[in-house]
Amino acid sequence: MAVDQSVNELFRPRAQKADGQIAQMRPSLTHFQQVTRKLVRNKLAMVGLTLIIMLIAMAIIGPHLVPYSYSDQSLLSANQEISSEHWFGTDELGRDMFSRTWYGARISLIIGISAALIDLVIGVTVGGIAGYMAGRGKKGDRIDTIIMRLIEVLYGLPYLLVVIMLMVVMEPGIVTIIIALSATGWVGMARLVRGQILQLKNQEFIMAAQVLGAKFPRILLRHLIPNTIGVIIVNLTFTIPSAIFAESFLSFLGLGVQAPIASWGTMTNDALGVILTGDWWRLFFPALMISLTMFAFNVFGDGLQDALDPRIRE
């Protein structure tokens, strides 16, 4: 009797519907729904996502909102301040800064996203092979060792130094920048994916797939990679702003895109020579866009990382 009373004090029965069935207290959610709910409730991450969408939208439609091309010159309109005619002012050649800023956004985003996607493909492939082959006999260990030694050598090299050396040797251009940024940029992704694969490959569902006769490519593509997609996406959101910043830095040094093509880095480089003359708008807007892009992708990546982490409760 005392036991029954203590149980009743500790536990409360669920509410019942009119038909006598126990009401479900909380509807079950899929993993995607749980991640989405946690991400939406993260206000800072939503601010970052909103900024990303706005930046991409303005990069597409921004240059078409004014009647000036990014390369149109008019010496009669040189170095004009912000006005109703030129919303972001003009530069020393009379080119409209509003059109150049958003055209530069296209170039910077294309380079950043392209380099990040190439890093993703190479990093996931190399890291997946290394992680799966590790511990699978002498041949597998040898393959893993060779790949990891290569990764360690590349990881030990200064990233920007390698990129600058490649830019000096190769002909300047958008494709060259993307290749240079991707030359060693995939190393971090490869190390991350390898670590994830090492944790997953001894799980029961992988062993079941092996018993059923699944080959290495199928196990990697159908079972291992999909279960690492969360950390891959998070890493991708951090790689994009890093590539954009690297492109801006190269263009600032004069190693990036060449005139008349505009990017945020080239615009910043052009503005430094006249910043002391009071033409503040020429440096302010491209620097602001670089800062906003870095902020937006990083806070969204942080929020996405928290949303995908099962250890963090709502």
mmCIF file of C-alpha atoms in Angstrom:
data_model
loop_
_atom_site.group_PDB
_atom_site.id
_atom_site.type_symbol
_atom_site.label_atom_id
_atom_site.label_comp_id
_atom_site.label_asym_id
_atom_site.label_seq_id
_atom_site.Cartn_x
_atom_site.Cartn_y
_atom_site.Cartn_z
ATOM 1 C CA MET A 1 0.000 0.000 0.000
ATOM 2 C CA ALA A 2 2.823 2.379 0.888
ATOM 3 C CA VAL A 3 4.526 1.492 -2.368
ATOM 4 C CA ASP A 4 1.384 2.351 -4.359
ATOM 5 C CA GLN A 5 1.112 5.725 -2.642
ATOM 6 C CA SER A 6 4.758 6.595 -3.382
ATOM 7 C CA VAL A 7 4.313 5.656 -7.027
ATOM 8 C CA ASN A 8 1.214 7.830 -7.328
ATOM 9 C CA GLU A 9 3.104 10.755 -5.838
ATOM 10 C CA LEU A 10 5.998 10.398 -8.287
ATOM 11 C CA PHE A 11 4.045 9.775 -11.483
ATOM 12 C CA ARG A 12 1.063 11.522 -13.015
ATOM 13 C CA PRO A 13 -1.005 9.719 -15.685
ATOM 14 C CA ARG A 14 -1.386 11.363 -19.086
ATOM 15 C CA ALA A 15 -4.593 13.087 -20.001
ATOM 16 C CA GLN A 16 -7.181 10.980 -21.813
ATOM 17 C CA LYS A 17 -9.398 11.813 -24.723
ATOM 18 C CA ALA A 18 -13.164 11.356 -24.678
ATOM 19 C CA ASP A 19 -12.862 7.925 -26.270
ATOM 20 C CA GLY A 20 -10.562 6.758 -23.513
ATOM 21 C CA GLN A 21 -7.313 6.845 -25.562
ATOM 22 C CA ILE A 22 -4.226 8.424 -24.050
ATOM 23 C CA ALA A 23 -3.528 11.797 -25.643
ATOM 24 C CA GLN A 24 -0.111 12.233 -27.181
ATOM 25 C CA MET A 25 1.719 14.945 -25.282
ATOM 26 C CA ARG A 26 4.128 15.994 -28.081
ATOM 27 C CA PRO A 27 3.952 15.102 -31.774
ATOM 28 C CA SER A 28 6.902 13.170 -33.109
ATOM 29 C CA LEU A 29 9.231 15.102 -35.398
ATOM 30 C CA THR A 30 11.656 13.986 -38.062
ATOM 31 C CA HIS A 31 15.322 14.885 -37.763
ATOM 32 C CA PHE A 32 14.918 17.563 -40.449
ATOM 33 C CA GLN A 33 11.957 19.087 -38.609
ATOM 34 C CA GLN A 34 13.886 19.144 -35.336
ATOM 35 C CA VAL A 35 16.877 20.828 -36.972
ATOM 36 C CA THR A 36 14.647 23.358 -38.729
ATOM 37 C CA ARG A 37 12.780 24.199 -35.517
ATOM 38 C CA LYS A 38 15.998 24.746 -33.569
ATOM 39 C CA LEU A 39 17.478 26.816 -36.390
ATOM 40 C CA VAL A 40 14.390 29.034 -36.770
ATOM 41 C CA ARG A 41 14.342 29.711 -33.021
ATOM 42 C CA ASN A 42 17.952 30.923 -33.193
ATOM 43 C CA LYS A 43 17.376 34.615 -33.896
ATOM 44 C CA LEU A 44 20.996 35.423 -34.678
ATOM 45 C CA ALA A 45 21.187 32.576 -37.206
ATOM 46 C CA MET A 46 18.001 33.870 -38.851
ATOM 47 C CA VAL A 47 19.568 37.333 -39.093
ATOM 48 C CA GLY A 48 22.569 35.770 -40.836
ATOM 49 C CA LEU A 49 20.360 33.780 -43.233
ATOM 50 C CA THR A 50 18.323 36.905 -44.046
ATOM 51 C CA LEU A 51 21.491 38.848 -44.815
ATOM 52 C CA ILE A 52 22.778 36.030 -47.048
ATOM 53 C CA ILE A 53 19.523 35.968 -49.014
ATOM 54 C CA MET A 54 19.534 39.765 -49.352
ATOM 55 C CA LEU A 55 23.171 39.839 -50.503
ATOM 56 C CA ILE A 56 22.573 37.158 -53.130
ATOM 57 C CA ALA A 57 19.354 38.855 -54.302
ATOM 58 C CA MET A 58 21.049 42.245 -54.610
ATOM 59 C CA ALA A 59 24.006 40.689 -56.421
ATOM 60 C CA ILE A 60 21.511 39.477 -59.025
ATOM 61 C CA ILE A 61 19.214 42.484 -59.364
ATOM 62 C CA GLY A 62 21.313 45.306 -57.872
ATOM 63 C CA PRO A 63 23.214 46.332 -61.034
ATOM 64 C CA HIS A 64 19.892 46.556 -62.902
ATOM 65 C CA LEU A 65 18.339 49.027 -60.452
ATOM 66 C CA VAL A 66 20.362 51.947 -61.829
ATOM 67 C CA PRO A 67 20.838 53.051 -65.454
ATOM 68 C CA TYR A 68 24.634 52.772 -65.218
ATOM 69 C CA SER A 69 26.854 49.815 -65.995
ATOM 70 C CA TYR A 70 29.674 48.909 -63.644
ATOM 71 C CA SER A 71 32.184 49.959 -66.342
ATOM 72 C CA ASP A 72 30.513 53.141 -67.668
ATOM 73 C CA GLN A 73 32.857 56.122 -67.269
ATOM 74 C CA SER A 74 32.035 59.837 -67.106
ATOM 75 C CA LEU A 75 34.756 62.234 -66.023
ATOM 76 C CA LEU A 76 32.112 64.932 -65.546
ATOM 77 C CA SER A 77 30.673 62.783 -62.716
ATOM 78 C CA ALA A 78 34.001 61.835 -61.108
ATOM 79 C CA ASN A 79 34.229 61.619 -57.305
ATOM 80 C CA GLN A 80 30.632 62.619 -56.660
ATOM 81 C CA GLU A 81 29.225 62.075 -53.195
ATOM 82 C CA ILE A 82 26.082 60.106 -52.406
ATOM 83 C CA SER A 83 23.104 61.608 -54.214
ATOM 84 C CA SER A 84 19.730 60.692 -55.680
ATOM 85 C CA GLU A 85 21.473 60.119 -59.022
ATOM 86 C CA HIS A 86 24.369 58.038 -57.669
ATOM 87 C CA TRP A 87 23.216 56.217 -54.521
ATOM 88 C CA PHE A 88 26.710 55.148 -53.459
ATOM 89 C CA GLY A 89 28.572 58.009 -55.157
ATOM 90 C CA THR A 90 31.117 57.653 -57.972
ATOM 91 C CA ASP A 91 34.847 56.911 -58.249
ATOM 92 C CA GLU A 92 37.673 58.883 -59.888
ATOM 93 C CA LEU A 93 36.541 57.783 -63.370
ATOM 94 C CA GLY A 94 32.887 58.654 -62.771
ATOM 95 C CA ARG A 95 31.778 55.034 -62.498
ATOM 96 C CA ASP A 96 28.666 54.426 -60.423
ATOM 97 C CA MET A 97 29.629 52.852 -57.098
ATOM 98 C CA PHE A 98 26.202 51.283 -56.519
ATOM 99 C CA SER A 99 26.409 49.304 -59.749
ATOM 100 C CA ARG A 100 30.062 48.385 -59.142
ATOM 101 C CA THR A 101 29.383 47.285 -55.556
ATOM 102 C CA TRP A 102 26.668 44.819 -56.505
ATOM 103 C CA TYR A 103 28.472 43.651 -59.637
ATOM 104 C CA GLY A 104 31.489 43.073 -57.397
ATOM 105 C CA ALA A 105 29.216 41.042 -55.127
ATOM 106 C CA ARG A 106 28.542 38.700 -58.049
ATOM 107 C CA ILE A 107 32.253 38.157 -58.657
ATOM 108 C CA SER A 108 33.115 37.694 -54.989
ATOM 109 C CA LEU A 109 30.189 35.312 -54.330
ATOM 110 C CA ILE A 110 30.868 33.290 -57.493
ATOM 111 C CA ILE A 111 34.524 32.866 -56.548
ATOM 112 C CA GLY A 112 33.758 32.092 -52.902
ATOM 113 C CA ILE A 113 30.969 29.590 -53.562
ATOM 114 C CA SER A 114 32.801 27.905 -56.456
ATOM 115 C CA ALA A 115 36.007 27.476 -54.447
ATOM 116 C CA ALA A 116 34.020 26.134 -51.477
ATOM 117 C CA LEU A 117 32.186 23.593 -53.650
ATOM 118 C CA ILE A 118 35.444 22.366 -55.185
ATOM 119 C CA ASP A 119 36.905 22.042 -51.681
ATOM 120 C CA LEU A 120 33.813 20.046 -50.713
ATOM 121 C CA VAL A 121 34.084 17.595 -53.627
ATOM 122 C CA ILE A 122 37.825 16.983 -53.247
ATOM 123 C CA GLY A 123 37.783 16.976 -49.449
ATOM 124 C CA VAL A 124 34.838 14.592 -49.128
ATOM 125 C CA THR A 125 36.288 12.215 -51.729
ATOM 126 C CA VAL A 126 39.818 12.119 -50.305
ATOM 127 C CA GLY A 127 38.680 12.097 -46.677
ATOM 128 C CA GLY A 128 36.092 9.403 -47.342
ATOM 129 C CA ILE A 129 38.604 7.113 -49.038
ATOM 130 C CA ALA A 130 41.208 7.624 -46.310
ATOM 131 C CA GLY A 131 38.739 7.047 -43.487
ATOM 132 C CA TYR A 132 37.225 3.913 -45.005
ATOM 133 C CA MET A 133 40.548 2.316 -45.967
ATOM 134 C CA ALA A 134 42.142 2.897 -42.534
ATOM 135 C CA GLY A 135 42.322 -0.375 -40.623
ATOM 136 C CA ARG A 136 41.412 -2.566 -43.598
ATOM 137 C CA GLY A 137 44.614 -4.575 -43.875
ATOM 138 C CA LYS A 138 48.095 -3.532 -44.903
ATOM 139 C CA LYS A 139 46.963 -2.178 -48.259
ATOM 140 C CA GLY A 140 44.235 -0.058 -46.694
ATOM 141 C CA ASP A 141 46.563 1.284 -43.999
ATOM 142 C CA ARG A 142 49.159 2.135 -46.654
ATOM 143 C CA ILE A 143 46.604 4.124 -48.664
ATOM 144 C CA ASP A 144 45.434 5.954 -45.544
ATOM 145 C CA THR A 145 49.024 6.717 -44.517
ATOM 146 C CA ILE A 146 49.946 8.131 -47.941
ATOM 147 C CA ILE A 147 46.836 10.331 -48.030
ATOM 148 C CA MET A 148 47.361 11.589 -44.467
ATOM 149 C CA ARG A 149 51.037 12.396 -45.067
ATOM 150 C CA LEU A 150 50.018 14.434 -48.134
ATOM 151 C CA ILE A 151 47.331 16.219 -46.117
ATOM 152 C CA GLU A 152 49.783 16.984 -43.302
ATOM 153 C CA VAL A 153 52.312 18.446 -45.750
ATOM 154 C CA LEU A 154 49.685 20.656 -47.384
ATOM 155 C CA TYR A 155 48.201 21.599 -44.029
ATOM 156 C CA GLY A 156 51.596 22.754 -42.796
ATOM 157 C CA LEU A 157 52.029 25.171 -45.702
ATOM 158 C CA PRO A 158 50.791 28.761 -45.203
ATOM 159 C CA TYR A 159 47.490 28.894 -47.066
ATOM 160 C CA LEU A 160 47.714 32.438 -48.431
ATOM 161 C CA LEU A 161 51.391 32.006 -49.338
ATOM 162 C CA VAL A 162 50.549 29.023 -51.549
ATOM 163 C CA VAL A 163 47.659 30.918 -53.131
ATOM 164 C CA ILE A 164 49.833 33.984 -53.809
ATOM 165 C CA MET A 165 52.568 31.829 -55.380
ATOM 166 C CA LEU A 166 50.042 30.163 -57.689
ATOM 167 C CA MET A 167 48.545 33.540 -58.627
ATOM 168 C CA VAL A 168 51.982 34.883 -59.527
ATOM 169 C CA VAL A 169 52.773 31.873 -61.731
ATOM 170 C CA MET A 170 49.368 31.590 -63.428
ATOM 171 C CA GLU A 171 47.564 34.122 -65.573
ATOM 172 C CA PRO A 172 45.273 36.360 -63.478
ATOM 173 C CA GLY A 173 41.548 35.721 -63.791
ATOM 174 C CA ILE A 174 38.473 34.380 -62.039
ATOM 175 C CA VAL A 175 39.207 30.735 -62.917
ATOM 176 C CA THR A 176 42.798 31.117 -61.739
ATOM 177 C CA ILE A 177 41.649 32.494 -58.376
ATOM 178 C CA ILE A 178 39.229 29.600 -57.902
ATOM 179 C CA ILE A 179 41.959 27.055 -58.735
ATOM 180 C CA ALA A 180 44.439 28.768 -56.426
ATOM 181 C CA LEU A 181 41.981 28.909 -53.523
ATOM 182 C CA SER A 182 41.066 25.241 -54.011
ATOM 183 C CA ALA A 183 44.662 23.991 -54.292
ATOM 184 C CA THR A 184 44.995 23.495 -50.526
ATOM 185 C CA GLY A 185 41.578 24.625 -49.307
ATOM 186 C CA TRP A 186 40.178 21.072 -49.381
ATOM 187 C CA VAL A 187 42.568 19.822 -46.690
ATOM 188 C CA GLY A 188 40.405 20.897 -43.757
ATOM 189 C CA MET A 189 37.326 19.246 -45.243
ATOM 190 C CA ALA A 190 39.262 16.017 -45.879
ATOM 191 C CA ARG A 191 40.460 15.799 -42.277
ATOM 192 C CA LEU A 192 36.966 16.454 -40.964
ATOM 193 C CA VAL A 193 35.326 13.833 -43.190
ATOM 194 C CA ARG A 194 37.986 11.247 -42.416
ATOM 195 C CA GLY A 195 37.364 11.647 -38.692
ATOM 196 C CA GLN A 196 33.619 11.226 -39.183
ATOM 197 C CA ILE A 197 34.076 8.138 -41.367
ATOM 198 C CA LEU A 198 36.360 6.527 -38.775
ATOM 199 C CA GLN A 199 33.571 6.872 -36.202
ATOM 200 C CA LEU A 200 30.841 5.535 -38.472
ATOM 201 C CA LYS A 201 32.433 2.676 -40.406
ATOM 202 C CA ASN A 202 32.283 0.194 -37.503
ATOM 203 C CA GLN A 203 28.608 0.825 -36.798
ATOM 204 C CA GLU A 204 26.120 -2.029 -37.160
ATOM 205 C CA PHE A 205 24.401 -0.666 -40.270
ATOM 206 C CA ILE A 206 27.745 -0.514 -42.109
ATOM 207 C CA MET A 207 28.561 -4.084 -41.094
ATOM 208 C CA ALA A 208 25.113 -5.184 -42.284
ATOM 209 C CA ALA A 209 25.718 -3.536 -45.667
ATOM 210 C CA GLN A 210 29.071 -5.327 -45.961
ATOM 211 C CA VAL A 211 27.495 -8.668 -45.089
ATOM 212 C CA LEU A 212 24.878 -8.121 -47.794
ATOM 213 C CA GLY A 213 27.662 -7.678 -50.331
ATOM 214 C CA ALA A 214 27.686 -3.897 -50.772
ATOM 215 C CA LYS A 215 30.896 -2.667 -52.375
ATOM 216 C CA PHE A 216 33.078 0.216 -51.186
ATOM 217 C CA PRO A 217 31.624 2.918 -53.496
ATOM 218 C CA ARG A 218 28.051 2.074 -52.506
ATOM 219 C CA ILE A 219 28.855 1.997 -48.779
ATOM 220 C CA LEU A 220 30.646 5.329 -49.031
ATOM 221 C CA LEU A 221 28.024 7.114 -51.144
ATOM 222 C CA ARG A 222 24.836 5.557 -49.761
ATOM 223 C CA HIS A 223 25.665 5.049 -46.089
ATOM 224 C CA LEU A 224 28.730 6.927 -44.846
ATOM 225 C CA ILE A 225 28.608 10.284 -46.638
ATOM 226 C CA PRO A 226 24.865 10.873 -46.001
ATOM 227 C CA ASN A 227 25.484 10.408 -42.278
ATOM 228 C CA THR A 228 28.198 13.093 -42.322
ATOM 229 C CA ILE A 229 26.206 15.600 -44.372
ATOM 230 C CA GLY A 230 25.488 17.756 -41.319
ATOM 231 C CA VAL A 231 29.114 18.531 -40.488
ATOM 232 C CA ILE A 232 29.897 18.895 -44.197
ATOM 233 C CA ILE A 233 27.241 21.586 -44.652
ATOM 234 C CA VAL A 234 28.367 23.409 -41.515
ATOM 235 C CA ASN A 235 31.976 23.367 -42.708
ATOM 236 C CA LEU A 236 30.815 24.629 -46.109
ATOM 237 C CA THR A 237 29.147 27.675 -44.516
ATOM 238 C CA PHE A 238 32.484 28.575 -42.929
ATOM 239 C CA THR A 239 34.503 27.881 -46.086
ATOM 240 C CA ILE A 240 32.515 30.293 -48.281
ATOM 241 C CA PRO A 241 33.309 33.482 -46.288
ATOM 242 C CA SER A 242 36.931 32.395 -45.926
ATOM 243 C CA ALA A 243 37.221 32.066 -49.715
ATOM 244 C CA ILE A 244 35.505 35.432 -50.238
ATOM 245 C CA PHE A 245 37.897 37.096 -47.814
ATOM 246 C CA ALA A 246 40.889 35.425 -49.489
ATOM 247 C CA GLU A 247 39.703 36.659 -52.903
ATOM 248 C CA SER A 248 39.252 40.171 -51.523
ATOM 249 C CA PHE A 249 42.734 40.058 -50.029
ATOM 250 C CA LEU A 250 44.280 38.865 -53.305
ATOM 251 C CA SER A 251 42.449 41.557 -55.266
ATOM 252 C CA PHE A 252 43.567 44.100 -52.682
ATOM 253 C CA LEU A 253 47.168 43.064 -53.386
ATOM 254 C CA GLY A 254 46.584 43.375 -57.135
ATOM 255 C CA LEU A 255 46.702 39.599 -57.711
ATOM 256 C CA GLY A 256 42.970 39.064 -58.124
ATOM 257 C CA VAL A 257 40.579 39.970 -60.906
ATOM 258 C CA GLN A 258 41.833 42.572 -63.328
ATOM 259 C CA ALA A 259 40.198 45.764 -64.612
ATOM 260 C CA PRO A 260 37.597 46.491 -65.813
ATOM 261 C CA ILE A 261 36.051 43.620 -63.792
ATOM 262 C CA ALA A 262 35.063 44.805 -60.328
ATOM 263 C CA SER A 263 35.193 42.891 -57.066
ATOM 264 C CA TRP A 264 35.053 44.063 -53.481
ATOM 265 C CA GLY A 265 38.805 43.559 -53.170
ATOM 266 C CA THR A 266 39.705 45.616 -56.249
ATOM 267 C CA MET A 267 37.308 48.379 -55.187
ATOM 268 C CA THR A 268 38.936 48.509 -51.751
ATOM 269 C CA ASN A 269 42.379 48.635 -53.340
ATOM 270 C CA ASP A 270 41.331 51.479 -55.653
ATOM 271 C CA ALA A 271 39.864 53.455 -52.747
ATOM 272 C CA LEU A 272 42.901 53.369 -50.472
ATOM 273 C CA GLY A 273 44.756 55.912 -52.553
ATOM 274 C CA VAL A 274 42.078 58.567 -52.076
ATOM 275 C CA ILE A 275 40.806 57.811 -48.562
ATOM 276 C CA LEU A 276 42.715 60.784 -47.149
ATOM 277 C CA THR A 277 41.077 63.144 -49.644
ATOM 278 C CA GLY A 278 37.642 62.664 -48.072
ATOM 279 C CA ASP A 279 36.127 60.251 -50.616
ATOM 280 C CA TRP A 280 35.063 57.949 -47.782
ATOM 281 C CA TRP A 281 32.214 56.299 -49.692
ATOM 282 C CA ARG A 282 34.594 54.587 -52.081
ATOM 283 C CA LEU A 283 36.071 52.485 -49.272
ATOM 284 C CA PHE A 284 33.044 52.329 -46.989
ATOM 285 C CA PHE A 285 30.619 50.358 -49.176
ATOM 286 C CA PRO A 286 32.897 47.523 -50.417
ATOM 287 C CA ALA A 287 34.370 47.150 -46.908
ATOM 288 C CA LEU A 288 30.835 47.082 -45.463
ATOM 289 C CA MET A 289 29.774 44.325 -47.874
ATOM 290 C CA ILE A 290 32.817 42.202 -47.034
ATOM 291 C CA SER A 291 32.100 42.612 -43.317
ATOM 292 C CA LEU A 292 28.387 41.826 -43.678
ATOM 293 C CA THR A 293 29.135 38.724 -45.755
ATOM 294 C CA MET A 294 31.661 37.424 -43.238
ATOM 295 C CA PHE A 295 29.257 38.110 -40.369
ATOM 296 C CA ALA A 296 26.226 36.573 -42.083
ATOM 297 C CA PHE A 297 27.858 33.292 -43.107
ATOM 298 C CA ASN A 298 29.622 32.817 -39.781
ATOM 299 C CA VAL A 299 26.603 33.422 -37.524
ATOM 300 C CA PHE A 300 24.437 31.250 -39.780
ATOM 301 C CA GLY A 301 27.079 28.526 -39.678
ATOM 302 C CA ASP A 302 27.213 28.720 -35.878
ATOM 303 C CA GLY A 303 23.428 28.459 -35.675
ATOM 304 C CA LEU A 304 23.355 25.535 -38.092
ATOM 305 C CA GLN A 305 26.058 23.765 -36.105
ATOM 306 C CA ASP A 306 24.032 24.175 -32.901
ATOM 307 C CA ALA A 307 20.855 22.986 -34.637
ATOM 308 C CA LEU A 308 22.553 19.824 -35.904
ATOM 309 C CA ASP A 309 24.138 19.033 -32.533
ATOM 310 C CA PRO A 310 21.883 16.519 -30.711
ATOM 311 C CA ARG A 311 23.541 17.371 -27.402
ATOM 312 C CA ILE A 312 22.045 20.877 -27.474
ATOM 313 C CA ARG A 313 18.444 20.836 -26.331
ATOM 314 C CA GLU A 314 15.820 23.390 -27.255
#
